[in-house]
CSV table of C-alpha atoms in Angstrom, one decimal:
chain,number,residue,atom,x,y,z
A,1305,UNK,CA,126.5,10.9,75.2
A,1306,UNK,CA,126.9,12.9,78.5
A,1307,UNK,CA,128.9,11.1,81.2
A,1308,UNK,CA,125.9,9.9,83.3
A,1309,UNK,CA,124.5,7.8,80.5
A,1310,UNK,CA,128.4,6.3,80.1
A,1311,UNK,CA,128.5,6.0,84.1
A,1312,UNK,CA,124.7,4.1,84.2
A,1313,UNK,CA,125.8,1.7,81.4
A,1314,UNK,CA,128.9,0.7,82.6
A,1315,UNK,CA,127.2,0.2,86.1
A,1316,UNK,CA,124.4,-2.0,84.2
A,1317,UNK,CA,126.5,-4.0,82.7
A,1318,UNK,CA,129.6,-5.6,84.0
A,1319,UNK,CA,131.0,-8.2,81.9
A,1320,UNK,CA,134.0,-5.7,80.7
A,1321,UNK,CA,133.7,-2.3,81.7
A,1322,UNK,CA,134.5,-1.6,85.9
A,1323,UNK,CA,130.9,-0.7,87.3
A,1324,UNK,CA,129.6,2.1,89.6
A,1325,UNK,CA,127.9,2.5,92.3
A,1326,UNK,CA,125.0,4.7,93.3
A,1327,UNK,CA,127.2,6.8,95.5
A,1328,UNK,CA,129.8,7.9,91.8
A,1329,UNK,CA,126.1,8.8,89.8
A,1330,UNK,CA,125.2,10.6,93.2
A,1331,UNK,CA,128.9,12.2,93.5
A,1332,UNK,CA,128.7,13.1,89.2
A,1333,UNK,CA,124.8,15.0,90.3
A,1334,UNK,CA,126.1,17.4,93.4
A,1335,UNK,CA,129.5,17.7,92.0
A,1336,UNK,CA,127.3,19.3,88.4
A,1337,UNK,CA,124.0,21.7,90.6
A,1338,UNK,CA,127.0,23.1,92.4
A,1339,UNK,CA,129.1,24.0,89.6
A,1340,UNK,CA,125.7,25.2,87.9
A,1341,UNK,CA,124.1,27.6,91.2
A,1342,UNK,CA,127.6,28.9,91.8
A,1343,UNK,CA,127.4,30.6,88.4
A,1344,UNK,CA,123.7,31.9,89.2
A,1345,UNK,CA,125.0,33.4,91.8
A,1346,UNK,CA,128.8,34.3,90.2
A,1347,UNK,CA,126.5,36.0,87.2
A,1348,UNK,CA,123.6,37.9,90.2
A,1349,UNK,CA,125.7,39.9,91.2
A,1350,UNK,CA,127.8,40.5,88.2
A,1351,UNK,CA,124.3,41.4,86.5
A,1352,UNK,CA,124.3,43.6,89.5
A,1353,UNK,CA,126.9,45.6,89.6
A,1354,UNK,CA,126.3,47.0,86.0
A,1355,UNK,CA,122.7,48.4,87.2
A,1356,UNK,CA,124.7,50.0,89.0
A,1357,UNK,CA,127.4,51.1,87.2
A,1358,UNK,CA,124.9,52.1,84.8
A,1359,UNK,CA,123.2,53.9,87.5
A,1360,UNK,CA,126.1,55.9,88.0
A,1361,UNK,CA,126.8,56.6,84.6
A,1362,UNK,CA,123.1,57.3,84.0
A,1363,UNK,CA,123.3,60.2,86.8
A,1364,UNK,CA,123.4,63.5,86.3
A,1365,UNK,CA,122.5,66.9,87.5
A,1366,UNK,CA,119.6,67.6,84.9
A,1367,UNK,CA,118.9,63.9,84.7
A,1368,UNK,CA,118.1,64.4,88.9
A,1369,UNK,CA,116.4,67.5,88.0
A,1370,UNK,CA,113.5,66.4,84.9
A,1371,UNK,CA,113.0,63.9,87.8
A,1372,UNK,CA,112.6,66.8,90.4
A,1373,UNK,CA,110.7,68.5,87.8
A,1374,UNK,CA,107.7,65.5,87.3
A,1375,UNK,CA,107.5,64.8,90.9
A,1376,UNK,CA,109.6,61.4,90.1
A,1377,UNK,CA,111.3,62.1,92.9
A,1378,UNK,CA,109.8,60.2,95.9
A,1379,UNK,CA,109.6,57.1,93.5
A,1380,UNK,CA,112.0,56.7,92.3
A,1381,UNK,CA,114.4,56.9,95.4
A,1382,UNK,CA,111.9,55.0,96.9
A,1383,UNK,CA,111.3,52.6,93.6
A,1384,UNK,CA,115.6,52.1,93.6
A,1385,UNK,CA,116.4,51.2,97.3
A,1386,UNK,CA,113.2,49.1,97.6
A,1387,UNK,CA,114.9,47.2,93.4
A,1388,UNK,CA,118.4,46.7,95.0
A,1389,UNK,CA,118.0,45.4,98.9
A,1390,UNK,CA,115.7,43.0,96.6
A,1391,UNK,CA,118.4,41.6,94.7
A,1392,UNK,CA,120.2,42.0,97.2
A,1393,UNK,CA,118.4,39.4,98.6
A,1394,UNK,CA,117.7,37.1,96.2
A,1395,UNK,CA,122.3,37.0,95.3
A,1396,UNK,CA,121.8,35.8,99.3
A,1397,UNK,CA,119.4,34.0,98.9
A,1398,UNK,CA,121.5,32.3,95.4
A,1399,UNK,CA,124.4,32.0,98.0
A,1400,UNK,CA,122.5,30.1,100.9
A,1401,UNK,CA,121.1,27.6,97.9
A,1402,UNK,CA,124.5,26.9,96.5
A,1403,UNK,CA,125.9,26.1,100.6
A,1404,UNK,CA,123.1,23.6,100.9
A,1405,UNK,CA,123.3,22.3,97.6
A,1406,UNK,CA,126.7,21.9,98.2
A,1407,UNK,CA,126.8,20.4,101.9
A,1408,UNK,CA,123.6,18.4,101.7
A,1409,UNK,CA,124.5,14.7,100.8
A,1410,UNK,CA,121.4,12.7,100.6
A,1411,UNK,CA,120.2,12.7,97.1
A,1412,UNK,CA,116.5,12.8,98.9
A,1413,UNK,CA,118.0,16.7,100.1
A,1414,UNK,CA,119.8,17.9,96.9
A,1415,UNK,CA,116.6,16.6,94.6
A,1416,UNK,CA,115.0,19.1,97.2
A,1417,UNK,CA,118.2,22.2,96.7
A,1418,UNK,CA,117.9,22.0,93.3
A,1419,UNK,CA,113.5,22.7,93.4
A,1420,UNK,CA,114.0,25.4,95.7
A,1421,UNK,CA,117.0,27.3,93.3
A,1422,UNK,CA,115.2,26.6,89.8
A,1423,UNK,CA,112.1,28.6,92.2
A,1424,UNK,CA,114.0,31.2,94.0
A,1425,UNK,CA,115.9,31.9,90.0
A,1426,UNK,CA,112.0,32.4,88.4
A,1427,UNK,CA,111.1,34.7,91.3
A,1428,UNK,CA,113.8,36.6,90.8
A,1429,UNK,CA,113.5,36.9,86.8
A,1430,UNK,CA,110.2,37.6,87.1
A,1431,UNK,CA,110.1,40.0,90.5
A,1432,UNK,CA,113.3,42.8,88.3
A,1433,UNK,CA,110.5,42.2,84.8
A,1434,UNK,CA,107.7,42.9,86.9
A,1435,UNK,CA,109.2,45.8,88.9
A,1436,UNK,CA,110.4,47.0,85.6
A,1437,UNK,CA,106.9,47.2,84.7
A,1438,UNK,CA,105.2,49.3,86.8
A,1439,UNK,CA,108.8,51.3,87.2
A,1440,UNK,CA,108.4,52.0,83.2
A,1441,UNK,CA,104.6,52.4,82.8
A,1442,UNK,CA,105.1,55.8,86.6
A,1443,UNK,CA,107.4,57.2,84.6
A,1444,UNK,CA,105.8,57.6,81.1
A,1445,UNK,CA,102.8,58.1,83.2
A,1446,UNK,CA,104.6,61.2,84.3
A,1447,UNK,CA,105.8,62.6,81.2
A,1448,UNK,CA,103.1,62.7,79.5
A,1449,UNK,CA,101.5,64.4,82.3
A,1450,UNK,CA,104.0,66.5,82.5
A,1451,UNK,CA,105.4,67.7,79.1
A,1452,UNK,CA,102.7,66.3,76.7
A,1453,UNK,CA,100.3,68.6,75.8
A,1454,UNK,CA,97.8,66.9,73.2
A,1455,UNK,CA,94.4,65.6,71.9
A,1456,UNK,CA,92.1,62.2,72.3
A,1457,UNK,CA,94.3,60.2,69.3
A,1458,UNK,CA,97.7,62.1,70.3
A,1459,UNK,CA,97.8,60.8,73.8
A,1460,UNK,CA,96.0,56.7,72.8
A,1461,UNK,CA,99.1,57.0,70.3
A,1462,UNK,CA,101.8,57.8,72.7
A,1463,UNK,CA,100.4,55.1,75.0
A,1464,UNK,CA,100.0,53.0,72.1
A,1465,UNK,CA,103.8,53.7,71.3
A,1466,UNK,CA,105.0,53.2,74.7
A,1467,UNK,CA,103.2,50.0,74.9
A,1468,UNK,CA,104.8,48.9,72.3
A,1469,UNK,CA,108.1,50.3,73.6
A,1470,UNK,CA,107.7,48.2,76.8
A,1471,UNK,CA,106.6,45.2,75.1
A,1472,UNK,CA,109.9,45.3,73.1
A,1473,UNK,CA,112.0,46.1,77.0
A,1474,UNK,CA,110.5,43.1,78.4
A,1475,UNK,CA,111.1,41.0,75.6
A,1476,UNK,CA,114.8,41.8,75.4
A,1477,UNK,CA,114.7,41.0,79.4
A,1478,UNK,CA,112.9,38.1,78.7
A,1479,UNK,CA,115.5,36.8,76.2
A,1480,UNK,CA,118.5,37.8,78.1
A,1481,UNK,CA,117.8,35.8,81.3
A,1482,UNK,CA,116.1,32.8,79.6
A,1483,UNK,CA,119.8,32.2,77.3
A,1484,UNK,CA,121.6,33.1,81.0
A,1485,UNK,CA,119.9,32.2,83.6
A,1486,UNK,CA,117.4,29.4,81.5
A,1487,UNK,CA,120.6,27.4,80.7
A,1488,UNK,CA,120.8,26.8,83.8
A,1489,UNK,CA,118.3,26.2,85.3
A,1490,UNK,CA,117.2,23.7,82.1
A,1491,UNK,CA,120.2,22.1,83.7
A,1492,UNK,CA,119.5,21.7,86.9
A,1493,UNK,CA,116.3,20.4,85.4
A,1494,UNK,CA,118.3,17.1,83.6
A,1495,UNK,CA,120.6,16.8,86.7
A,1496,UNK,CA,116.7,16.9,89.3
A,1497,UNK,CA,114.8,13.9,86.6
A,1498,UNK,CA,118.8,12.1,86.6
A,1499,UNK,CA,118.6,12.0,90.2
A,1500,UNK,CA,115.2,10.6,89.9
A,1501,UNK,CA,116.6,7.7,87.9
A,1502,UNK,CA,119.1,6.8,90.3
A,1503,UNK,CA,116.5,7.1,93.7
A,1504,UNK,CA,114.3,4.1,91.2
């Protein structure tokens, strides 16, 4: 039995246990929600730092030459800037969501901020997946165009393999986000449902 359920039982029974007010239950949900959103913010920063570190480690003169040879230099630079700017934007939103939840002083306000945070996380996850998929597809098309000469059957085999690789990578991304952010957003949803019960 979790703390909230224990609180509810104590709140509803005043025979041999101390009673608890709505404010006590709200404060518990407020503290839990604030902690969850803070972790979402921290994890997003760690993830951002990881991708920057990976970019720096894999960057080399040979890689730059390959990118230029495939006429991907412009696309690569622009996509990199867009990706980083949007991710930084999401990190700022996570921080603002954390501040909003931390400073809210009403049950309805907390519920509203929880829903807003969950929508922000979902948008963040789907942006990363769709942006990666687009970049992958462009890279594969340009690689085929510049490096591979083959007939129709080989072309479709290469396309099929590329799609399979993309699907595997996307599934791994989904698994990662489901484990990391999914656990936190499910806890937020549970807090939201508990707050709805408190309001009744």
